[in-house]
Short mmCIF file of C-alpha atoms in Angstrom, two decimals:
data_model
loop_
_atom_site.label_atom_id
_atom_site.label_comp_id
_atom_site.label_asym_id
_atom_site.label_seq_id
_atom_site.Cartn_x
_atom_site.Cartn_y
_atom_site.Cartn_z
CA MET A 17 12.45 -114.27 51.13
CA ALA A 18 9.04 -113.00 52.21
CA ALA A 19 10.03 -109.52 51.14
CA LEU A 20 11.10 -110.78 47.75
CA ARG A 21 7.78 -112.53 47.22
CA ARG A 22 6.15 -109.12 47.38
CA LEU A 23 8.05 -108.20 44.24
CA ARG A 24 5.49 -110.24 42.34
CA GLN A 25 3.03 -107.39 42.79
CA CYS A 26 3.49 -103.64 42.62
CA HIS A 27 1.22 -101.40 44.67
CA PRO A 28 1.18 -97.65 45.01
CA SER A 29 2.85 -96.66 48.22
CA GLY A 30 2.35 -94.48 51.73
CA LEU A 31 1.25 -94.86 57.36
CA ALA A 32 -1.48 -96.03 59.39
CA ILE A 33 -2.12 -93.75 62.36
CA SER A 34 -2.85 -90.06 62.14
CA ASN A 35 -4.99 -87.52 63.92
CA LEU A 36 -5.01 -85.31 60.85
CA HIS A 37 -7.24 -87.46 58.65
CA THR A 38 -9.68 -90.29 59.14
CA SER A 39 -8.86 -93.89 58.27
CA SER A 40 -11.04 -96.94 57.99
CA ARG A 41 -11.08 -100.71 57.65
CA ALA A 42 -14.78 -100.99 58.35
CA SER A 43 -16.77 -103.59 56.42
CA ALA A 44 -19.92 -101.44 56.33
CA LYS A 45 -20.99 -100.00 53.00
CA GLN A 46 -19.54 -96.57 52.34
CA HIS A 47 -20.34 -93.83 49.82
CA TYR A 48 -18.30 -90.86 48.60
CA LYS A 49 -18.81 -88.19 46.02
CA MET A 50 -15.22 -88.69 44.85
CA LEU A 51 -13.39 -91.96 45.31
CA VAL A 52 -9.68 -92.12 44.47
CA LEU A 53 -8.10 -95.53 43.92
CA GLY A 54 -4.38 -95.57 44.74
CA GLY A 55 -2.20 -93.55 47.09
CA GLY A 56 0.81 -93.08 44.86
CA SER A 57 1.80 -89.76 43.31
CA GLY A 58 -1.31 -89.44 41.14
CA GLY A 59 -3.74 -90.56 43.82
CA ILE A 60 -2.45 -88.34 46.62
CA THR A 61 -2.15 -85.36 44.28
CA MET A 62 -5.71 -85.70 43.04
CA GLY A 63 -6.97 -86.42 46.56
CA ALA A 64 -5.58 -83.05 47.63
CA ARG A 65 -7.05 -81.27 44.62
CA MET A 66 -10.47 -82.90 45.05
CA LYS A 67 -10.49 -81.95 48.74
CA ARG A 68 -10.21 -78.30 47.71
CA MET A 69 -12.80 -78.71 44.99
CA MET A 70 -15.55 -80.51 46.92
CA GLY A 71 -14.55 -80.71 50.60
CA ALA A 72 -12.57 -83.35 52.51
CA GLU A 73 -15.70 -85.11 53.80
CA ASN A 74 -16.68 -85.98 50.22
CA VAL A 75 -13.36 -87.57 49.24
CA ALA A 76 -11.81 -90.98 50.04
CA VAL A 77 -8.52 -92.55 48.97
CA VAL A 78 -8.12 -96.34 48.87
CA GLU A 79 -4.50 -97.35 49.57
CA PRO A 80 -3.16 -100.34 51.56
CA SER A 81 0.48 -99.31 51.92
CA GLU A 82 1.78 -97.69 55.07
CA MET A 83 4.70 -96.04 53.27
CA HIS A 84 4.73 -93.69 50.30
CA TYR A 85 7.88 -93.50 48.19
CA TYR A 86 9.30 -90.88 45.86
CA GLN A 87 10.48 -93.46 43.36
CA PRO A 88 12.42 -91.20 40.94
CA ILE A 89 15.17 -90.87 43.55
CA TRP A 90 15.79 -94.65 43.58
CA THR A 91 18.17 -94.20 40.64
CA LEU A 92 20.44 -92.26 43.01
CA VAL A 93 19.82 -94.69 45.89
CA GLY A 94 21.03 -97.56 43.69
CA ALA A 95 24.24 -95.61 43.04
CA GLY A 96 24.81 -94.69 46.67
CA ALA A 97 24.12 -90.96 46.17
CA LYS A 98 20.93 -90.97 48.29
CA SER A 99 19.60 -93.17 51.10
CA VAL A 100 16.50 -95.31 50.69
CA ALA A 101 15.16 -93.73 53.90
CA SER A 102 15.18 -90.33 52.21
CA SER A 103 12.82 -91.64 49.52
CA GLY A 104 9.98 -92.61 51.84
CA ARG A 105 7.45 -91.00 54.15
CA THR A 106 4.45 -92.45 55.92
CA THR A 107 1.22 -92.47 53.96
CA ALA A 108 -0.41 -90.80 56.94
CA SER A 109 1.91 -87.83 56.55
CA VAL A 110 1.06 -87.27 52.87
CA MET A 111 -2.67 -88.12 52.97
CA PRO A 112 -4.69 -84.89 52.59
CA THR A 113 -6.04 -83.71 55.94
CA GLY A 114 -9.63 -84.74 56.58
CA VAL A 115 -9.85 -87.06 53.57
CA LYS A 116 -10.97 -90.61 54.41
CA TRP A 117 -8.12 -93.09 54.03
CA VAL A 118 -9.45 -96.58 53.30
CA LYS A 119 -6.54 -98.85 54.22
CA SER A 120 -7.34 -101.73 51.90
CA SER A 121 -6.45 -103.06 48.48
CA VAL A 122 -8.88 -102.70 45.61
CA GLN A 123 -10.20 -106.10 44.57
CA GLU A 124 -12.85 -105.25 42.01
CA ILE A 125 -14.15 -102.20 40.14
CA ASN A 126 -17.77 -102.24 38.96
CA PRO A 127 -18.37 -99.06 36.93
CA ASP A 128 -21.84 -100.19 35.86
CA THR A 129 -23.00 -100.01 39.50
CA ASN A 130 -20.56 -97.25 40.54
CA THR A 131 -19.03 -99.48 43.21
CA VAL A 132 -15.63 -100.74 44.27
CA ARG A 133 -14.95 -103.79 46.44
CA THR A 134 -11.89 -103.99 48.66
CA ASP A 135 -9.97 -107.01 49.93
CA ASP A 136 -11.72 -106.91 53.32
CA GLY A 137 -15.15 -107.15 51.72
CA THR A 138 -16.08 -103.50 51.96
CA GLU A 139 -18.25 -102.17 49.14
CA ILE A 140 -17.75 -98.50 48.41
CA SER A 141 -20.05 -96.57 46.10
CA TYR A 142 -19.15 -93.35 44.37
CA GLU A 143 -20.48 -90.56 42.18
CA TYR A 144 -17.10 -89.98 40.56
CA LEU A 145 -14.04 -92.19 40.40
CA ILE A 146 -10.36 -91.41 39.82
CA VAL A 147 -8.20 -94.44 39.07
CA ALA A 148 -4.54 -94.00 39.98
CA LEU A 149 -3.47 -97.59 40.64
CA GLY A 150 -0.13 -97.52 38.85
CA LEU A 151 1.23 -100.46 36.90
CA GLN A 152 2.36 -103.97 37.77
CA LEU A 153 5.96 -105.14 38.06
CA HIS A 154 6.50 -108.68 36.76
CA TYR A 155 9.86 -109.95 37.98
CA GLU A 156 8.37 -113.44 37.86
CA LYS A 157 8.23 -113.28 34.06
CA ILE A 158 12.02 -113.60 34.04
CA LYS A 159 12.99 -117.18 34.80
CA GLY A 160 14.95 -117.34 38.06
CA LEU A 161 13.36 -114.24 39.58
CA PRO A 162 12.46 -112.93 42.06
CA GLU A 163 14.22 -115.68 44.04
CA GLY A 164 17.48 -114.75 42.32
CA PHE A 165 17.63 -111.59 44.42
CA ASN A 166 18.60 -113.78 47.38
CA HIS A 167 22.01 -114.06 45.72
CA PRO A 168 24.62 -111.28 45.65
CA LYS A 169 25.72 -109.30 42.59
CA ILE A 170 22.15 -108.55 41.45
CA GLY A 171 19.80 -105.65 42.12
CA SER A 172 16.97 -103.57 40.72
CA ASN A 173 16.19 -99.90 41.21
CA TYR A 174 12.49 -100.53 40.58
CA SER A 175 11.64 -101.90 44.02
CA VAL A 176 12.29 -100.71 47.55
CA GLN A 177 13.19 -104.31 48.40
CA THR A 178 15.99 -104.50 45.83
CA VAL A 179 17.29 -100.98 45.22
CA GLU A 180 19.93 -101.25 47.96
CA LYS A 181 21.06 -104.54 46.43
CA THR A 182 22.09 -102.55 43.35
CA TRP A 183 24.35 -100.34 45.46
CA LYS A 184 25.81 -103.38 47.26
CA ALA A 185 26.55 -105.08 43.92
CA LEU A 186 28.23 -101.91 42.64
CA GLN A 187 30.36 -101.54 45.78
CA ASP A 188 31.39 -105.20 45.66
CA PHE A 189 32.34 -105.10 41.96
CA LYS A 190 35.87 -106.41 41.32
CA GLU A 191 36.22 -107.23 37.62
CA GLY A 192 34.13 -108.56 34.77
CA ASN A 193 30.81 -107.65 33.17
CA ALA A 194 28.43 -105.08 34.64
CA VAL A 195 25.16 -105.80 32.83
CA PHE A 196 22.03 -103.63 32.62
CA SER A 197 18.72 -104.69 31.06
CA PHE A 198 15.61 -103.09 29.53
CA PRO A 199 12.54 -105.35 29.08
CA ASN A 200 10.32 -105.96 26.09
CA THR A 201 7.33 -104.17 27.65
CA PRO A 202 6.23 -100.63 28.44
CA VAL A 203 8.02 -99.39 31.57
CA LYS A 204 7.76 -96.48 33.95
CA CYS A 205 10.63 -94.02 33.72
CA ALA A 206 12.13 -95.48 30.57
CA GLY A 207 15.41 -93.64 31.13
CA ALA A 208 16.12 -95.27 34.50
CA PRO A 209 17.57 -98.54 33.12
CA GLN A 210 20.40 -96.64 31.44
CA LYS A 211 20.81 -93.97 34.16
CA ILE A 212 22.20 -96.59 36.54
CA MET A 213 24.61 -97.70 33.81
CA TYR A 214 26.08 -94.19 33.54
CA LEU A 215 26.27 -93.87 37.32
CA SER A 216 27.94 -97.26 37.65
CA ASP A 217 30.50 -96.24 35.03
CA ALA A 218 31.19 -93.05 37.00
CA TYR A 219 31.52 -94.97 40.28
CA LEU A 220 33.91 -97.52 38.80
CA ARG A 221 36.05 -94.74 37.37
CA LYS A 222 36.08 -92.95 40.72
CA THR A 223 37.15 -96.10 42.54
CA GLY A 224 39.81 -97.12 40.01
CA LYS A 225 37.98 -100.25 38.81
CA ARG A 226 36.82 -99.12 35.39
CA GLU A 227 39.70 -100.70 33.46
CA LYS A 228 38.64 -104.09 34.81
CA ALA A 229 35.00 -103.58 33.92
CA ASN A 230 33.07 -104.27 30.74
CA ILE A 231 29.82 -102.29 30.92
CA VAL A 232 26.99 -103.79 28.87
CA TYR A 233 23.54 -102.29 28.28
CA ASN A 234 21.18 -104.80 26.67
CA THR A 235 17.90 -103.20 25.65
CA SER A 236 14.91 -104.74 23.93
CA LEU A 237 14.33 -101.44 22.12
CA PRO A 238 15.60 -100.72 18.59
CA VAL A 239 16.93 -97.34 19.82
CA LEU A 240 18.93 -96.08 22.80
CA PHE A 241 16.29 -93.44 23.59
CA GLY A 242 13.04 -92.64 21.83
CA ILE A 243 13.65 -88.94 21.17
CA LYS A 244 16.42 -88.40 18.62
CA LYS A 245 17.70 -85.11 19.98
CA TYR A 246 18.57 -86.70 23.32
CA ALA A 247 19.50 -90.08 21.85
CA ASP A 248 22.23 -88.45 19.78
CA SER A 249 23.78 -86.97 22.93
CA LEU A 250 23.51 -90.28 24.75
CA TRP A 251 25.24 -92.13 21.90
CA ASP A 252 28.10 -89.63 22.19
CA ILE A 253 28.41 -90.45 25.88
CA VAL A 254 28.29 -94.19 25.17
CA LYS A 255 31.14 -93.93 22.67
CA ARG A 256 33.20 -91.56 24.79
CA ARG A 257 32.98 -93.75 27.88
CA ASP A 258 33.42 -97.06 26.03
CA LEU A 259 30.03 -98.49 27.00
CA GLN A 260 28.67 -101.47 25.08
CA VAL A 261 25.06 -101.05 23.93
CA ASN A 262 23.24 -103.98 22.33
CA LEU A 263 19.81 -103.31 20.82
CA ARG A 264 16.88 -105.76 20.62
CA GLN A 265 18.21 -107.95 23.44
CA ASN A 266 15.65 -109.09 26.03
CA LEU A 267 16.49 -110.63 29.42
CA ILE A 268 14.58 -113.92 29.76
CA GLU A 269 16.46 -115.78 32.51
CA VAL A 270 18.76 -115.14 35.45
CA ARG A 271 20.91 -117.97 36.82
CA ALA A 272 21.92 -116.16 39.96
CA ASP A 273 23.80 -119.10 41.46
CA LYS A 274 26.11 -119.10 38.42
CA GLN A 275 26.02 -115.32 37.85
CA GLU A 276 24.66 -115.79 34.35
CA ALA A 277 22.06 -113.75 32.46
CA VAL A 278 20.31 -115.14 29.38
CA PHE A 279 19.14 -112.76 26.65
CA GLU A 280 17.03 -113.48 23.59
CA ASN A 281 17.59 -111.76 20.26
CA LEU A 282 14.22 -110.23 19.40
CA ASP A 283 15.19 -109.95 15.73
CA LYS A 284 16.10 -113.65 15.56
CA PRO A 285 13.49 -115.62 17.55
CA GLY A 286 14.98 -118.57 19.38
CA GLU A 287 18.51 -117.18 19.37
CA THR A 288 19.84 -116.66 22.90
CA LYS A 289 23.08 -115.53 24.47
CA VAL A 290 24.43 -116.26 27.95
CA ILE A 291 26.45 -113.51 29.62
CA GLU A 292 28.43 -113.99 32.82
CA TYR A 293 28.11 -111.02 35.12
CA GLU A 294 29.94 -109.55 38.07
CA MET A 295 27.02 -107.16 38.52
CA LEU A 296 23.49 -107.30 37.09
CA HIS A 297 20.82 -104.59 37.20
CA VAL A 298 17.38 -105.88 36.24
CA THR A 299 14.56 -103.73 34.91
CA PRO A 300 11.51 -105.99 35.23
CA PRO A 301 8.82 -106.51 32.62
CA MET A 302 5.79 -104.36 33.44
CA GLY A 303 2.14 -104.40 32.57
CA PRO A 304 -1.30 -103.04 33.40
CA ASN A 305 -2.62 -103.06 36.96
CA LEU A 306 -4.36 -106.43 37.35
CA VAL A 307 -7.53 -105.00 38.92
CA VAL A 308 -7.93 -102.50 36.09
CA LYS A 309 -7.16 -105.18 33.52
CA ALA A 310 -9.92 -107.41 34.90
CA SER A 311 -12.51 -104.60 34.88
CA PRO A 312 -14.74 -103.07 32.18
CA LEU A 313 -12.55 -99.97 32.43
CA ALA A 314 -9.65 -101.57 30.55
CA ASP A 315 -8.77 -101.23 26.89
CA GLU A 316 -7.93 -104.30 24.80
CA VAL A 317 -4.45 -104.52 26.35
CA GLY A 318 -5.47 -103.86 29.95
CA TRP A 319 -4.67 -100.19 30.51
CA LEU A 320 -7.30 -97.77 31.82
CA ASP A 321 -9.08 -96.56 28.67
CA VAL A 322 -9.08 -92.76 28.94
CA ASN A 323 -9.34 -89.88 26.49
CA LYS A 324 -5.81 -88.72 25.77
CA ASP A 325 -6.81 -85.04 25.85
CA THR A 326 -9.08 -84.85 28.92
CA LEU A 327 -8.19 -88.01 30.94
CA GLN A 328 -11.90 -88.84 31.15
CA HIS A 329 -12.83 -92.49 30.58
CA ASN A 330 -13.91 -93.23 27.03
CA LYS A 331 -17.00 -95.22 28.09
CA TYR A 332 -17.86 -94.19 31.65
CA PRO A 333 -18.10 -90.37 31.90
CA ASN A 334 -17.89 -90.30 35.73
CA VAL A 335 -14.56 -92.18 35.71
CA PHE A 336 -11.14 -90.55 35.25
CA GLY A 337 -7.53 -91.72 35.27
CA ILE A 338 -4.05 -90.45 35.92
CA GLY A 339 -0.52 -91.79 35.78
CA ASP A 340 0.99 -95.17 34.97
CA CYS A 341 -2.28 -97.15 34.93
CA THR A 342 -3.67 -95.25 31.96
CA SER A 343 -3.62 -95.84 28.21
CA LEU A 344 -2.14 -92.38 27.57
CA PRO A 345 0.43 -92.74 24.75
CA THR A 346 3.24 -90.93 26.53
CA ALA A 347 6.17 -91.95 28.73
CA LYS A 348 5.11 -92.99 32.23
CA THR A 349 6.92 -90.58 34.57
CA GLY A 350 6.35 -88.49 37.67
CA ALA A 351 6.60 -85.34 35.58
CA ALA A 352 3.78 -86.65 33.39
CA VAL A 353 1.62 -87.07 36.51
CA ALA A 354 2.34 -83.48 37.50
CA ALA A 355 1.25 -82.24 34.08
CA GLN A 356 -1.79 -84.52 33.98
CA SER A 357 -3.00 -83.45 37.43
CA ALA A 358 -3.75 -79.88 36.36
CA VAL A 359 -5.58 -81.02 33.22
CA LEU A 360 -7.60 -83.60 35.13
CA ASN A 361 -8.49 -81.07 37.81
CA ARG A 362 -9.83 -78.76 35.11
CA THR A 363 -11.69 -81.61 33.38
CA ILE A 364 -13.47 -82.63 36.59
CA SER A 365 -14.35 -79.04 37.49
CA LYS A 366 -16.06 -78.69 34.12
CA ILE A 367 -17.88 -82.02 34.38
CA LEU A 368 -19.24 -81.05 37.80
CA LYS A 369 -20.76 -77.94 36.17
CA ASN A 370 -22.18 -80.00 33.29
CA GLU A 371 -19.80 -78.24 30.95
CA LYS A 372 -17.51 -79.64 28.27
CA PRO A 373 -13.83 -80.10 29.23
CA ASP A 374 -11.80 -77.36 27.59
CA LYS A 375 -8.22 -78.10 28.60
CA LYS A 376 -6.12 -80.61 26.68
CA TYR A 377 -3.17 -82.65 27.87
CA ASP A 378 -0.44 -82.51 25.22
CA GLY A 379 1.40 -85.60 26.44
CA TYR A 380 4.07 -83.61 28.28
CA THR A 381 6.53 -85.84 30.06
CA SER A 382 10.08 -85.52 31.26
CA CYS A 383 13.08 -87.73 31.91
CA PRO A 384 16.08 -86.27 33.74
CA LEU A 385 18.75 -88.54 32.25
CA VAL A 386 21.38 -88.83 34.99
CA THR A 387 24.73 -89.33 33.25
CA SER A 388 27.07 -89.04 36.26
CA TYR A 389 27.10 -88.02 39.92
CA ASN A 390 26.86 -84.37 38.92
CA THR A 391 25.37 -84.16 35.41
CA VAL A 392 21.93 -84.62 33.84
CA ILE A 393 20.44 -84.29 30.36
CA LEU A 394 16.91 -82.99 30.87
CA ALA A 395 14.66 -84.57 28.25
CA GLU A 396 11.18 -83.06 27.91
CA PHE A 397 8.76 -83.97 25.13
CA ASP A 398 5.13 -84.43 24.09
CA TYR A 399 2.83 -87.04 22.56
CA ASN A 400 4.50 -86.62 19.18
CA GLY A 401 8.00 -87.15 20.54
CA GLN A 402 8.81 -83.50 19.93
CA PRO A 403 11.01 -81.73 22.49
CA LEU A 404 8.90 -79.52 24.77
CA GLU A 405 11.62 -77.82 26.71
CA THR A 406 11.61 -75.42 29.62
CA PHE A 407 14.93 -73.63 29.58
CA PRO A 408 16.48 -71.31 26.95
CA ILE A 409 19.52 -73.57 26.65
CA ASN A 410 20.42 -76.78 24.85
CA GLN A 411 18.87 -79.37 27.19
CA ALA A 412 20.52 -82.21 25.28
CA LYS A 413 23.81 -81.17 26.87
CA GLU A 414 24.98 -82.62 30.19
CA ARG A 415 24.62 -79.99 32.91
CA ARG A 416 25.42 -79.73 36.62
CA SER A 417 22.45 -77.42 37.18
CA MET A 418 20.06 -80.08 35.91
CA TYR A 419 21.58 -82.64 38.29
CA HIS A 420 20.90 -80.29 41.20
CA MET A 421 17.34 -79.94 39.94
CA LYS A 422 16.92 -83.74 39.84
CA ALA A 423 18.65 -84.58 43.12
CA ASP A 424 17.65 -81.69 45.38
CA VAL A 425 14.96 -79.40 43.99
CA MET A 426 12.45 -81.90 42.60
CA PRO A 427 12.16 -84.06 45.76
CA HIS A 428 11.33 -80.94 47.78
CA LEU A 429 8.70 -79.84 45.27
CA TYR A 430 7.25 -83.34 45.20
CA TRP A 431 6.69 -83.59 48.96
CA HIS A 432 5.70 -79.98 49.57
CA GLY A 433 4.06 -79.05 46.27
CA LEU A 434 2.77 -81.83 44.05
CA LEU A 435 1.36 -84.09 46.79
CA ARG A 436 -0.46 -81.12 48.28
CA GLY A 437 -2.03 -80.31 44.95
CA LEU A 438 -0.19 -77.00 44.85
CA TRP A 439 2.13 -77.68 41.94
CA GLY A 440 1.73 -79.25 38.55
CA GLY A 441 0.53 -78.47 35.09
CA PRO A 442 2.10 -78.47 31.64
CA GLY A 443 5.86 -78.28 31.98
CA PRO A 444 6.50 -78.65 35.73
CA TYR A 445 10.09 -77.51 35.23
CA ARG A 446 8.81 -74.42 33.46
CA LYS A 447 7.15 -73.28 36.66
CA ILE A 448 10.46 -73.54 38.48
CA PHE A 449 12.13 -71.53 35.75
CA HIS A 450 9.50 -68.79 35.85
CA LEU A 451 9.71 -68.61 39.64
CA GLY A 452 13.46 -68.19 39.35
CA MET A 453 13.07 -65.38 36.83
CA LYS A 454 10.77 -63.33 39.09
#
């Protein structure tokens, strides 16, 4: 139960003891030229890049978690194709060598005084600040959660505490409804809620249970996927595999003791529908990081208010942002972080020289849409929702090669490239392609 209570908050992830970098819980006042908030993908990546730019002794990363997770692989963990252990490494092992690791949570950001206060009372001052605090998961906004996860038949691929529950629910499926939800909020990796539906369909077919299953995808969105080229292919898959997709349906309550899920019709306020389930996968509502939201750095909604071209803050010129915590109008994915990291690195290098940033982020993001245990549709697009593809093939087609890229190649590049600040930039997949052509 204690583990489930932690689902009420989402923190970036990573270990505590290392001889390769310094760590601190001291309450004395500290100062750094570059302070990075968050030790997730964006924070560790930029920590590594800033170390090279200005020296390890001038950089600190604030991150409380002792484990760092490669979250994109949780889709495959929830379907039994990967282990949860394979998705995590100690924060100590990914923290850039020599960079100060402040093992605390950020409590308050004061950009007017260039200071940050942590949960142990430490005040840290900075010359420059990179905010990479991710977003907040809000399971508690669904009535009956997170306590409902104490019951069987329900899981969520969005938390390390519940991703294995998805796999257990899938394995234990006998007959009835397998239900998958998409919330009425922005989410990270917007393809993930339907990826697990396709994988569950494939598993049930493989185990001879599909004829006894009714697979239901209830999404709050008015479309199956936001980019038409890929949505058309996904609709073909839905029809071919007899999957039931209901648009504008938002999960508002889980009655886990009765195995019932309650959805509201967003087009008809007040109208609800109760669905009995044999398996339920929950994608939680999400929102801005609470510390960012409570600070002067937030926009009117609560996201970090940054310039969409340069990733520099719109009000405080010595503050920058990357990843899920930002107001950038693009899909929140790991591939987006990889693309943003190169632009942000260039922006900061120019600012340090008192020059104007000259590199623009085009909104590149990517979603490898897993459609079975050996196929993927690789969606890549920009701010305008226009495909921004890497390969000279039709990427809207299901391909085995793209599954291999998702399941095997990308995790390796994440741990050994991106987190070391050695890989990234517009079109991360494009770099792989060019390397393969050499």
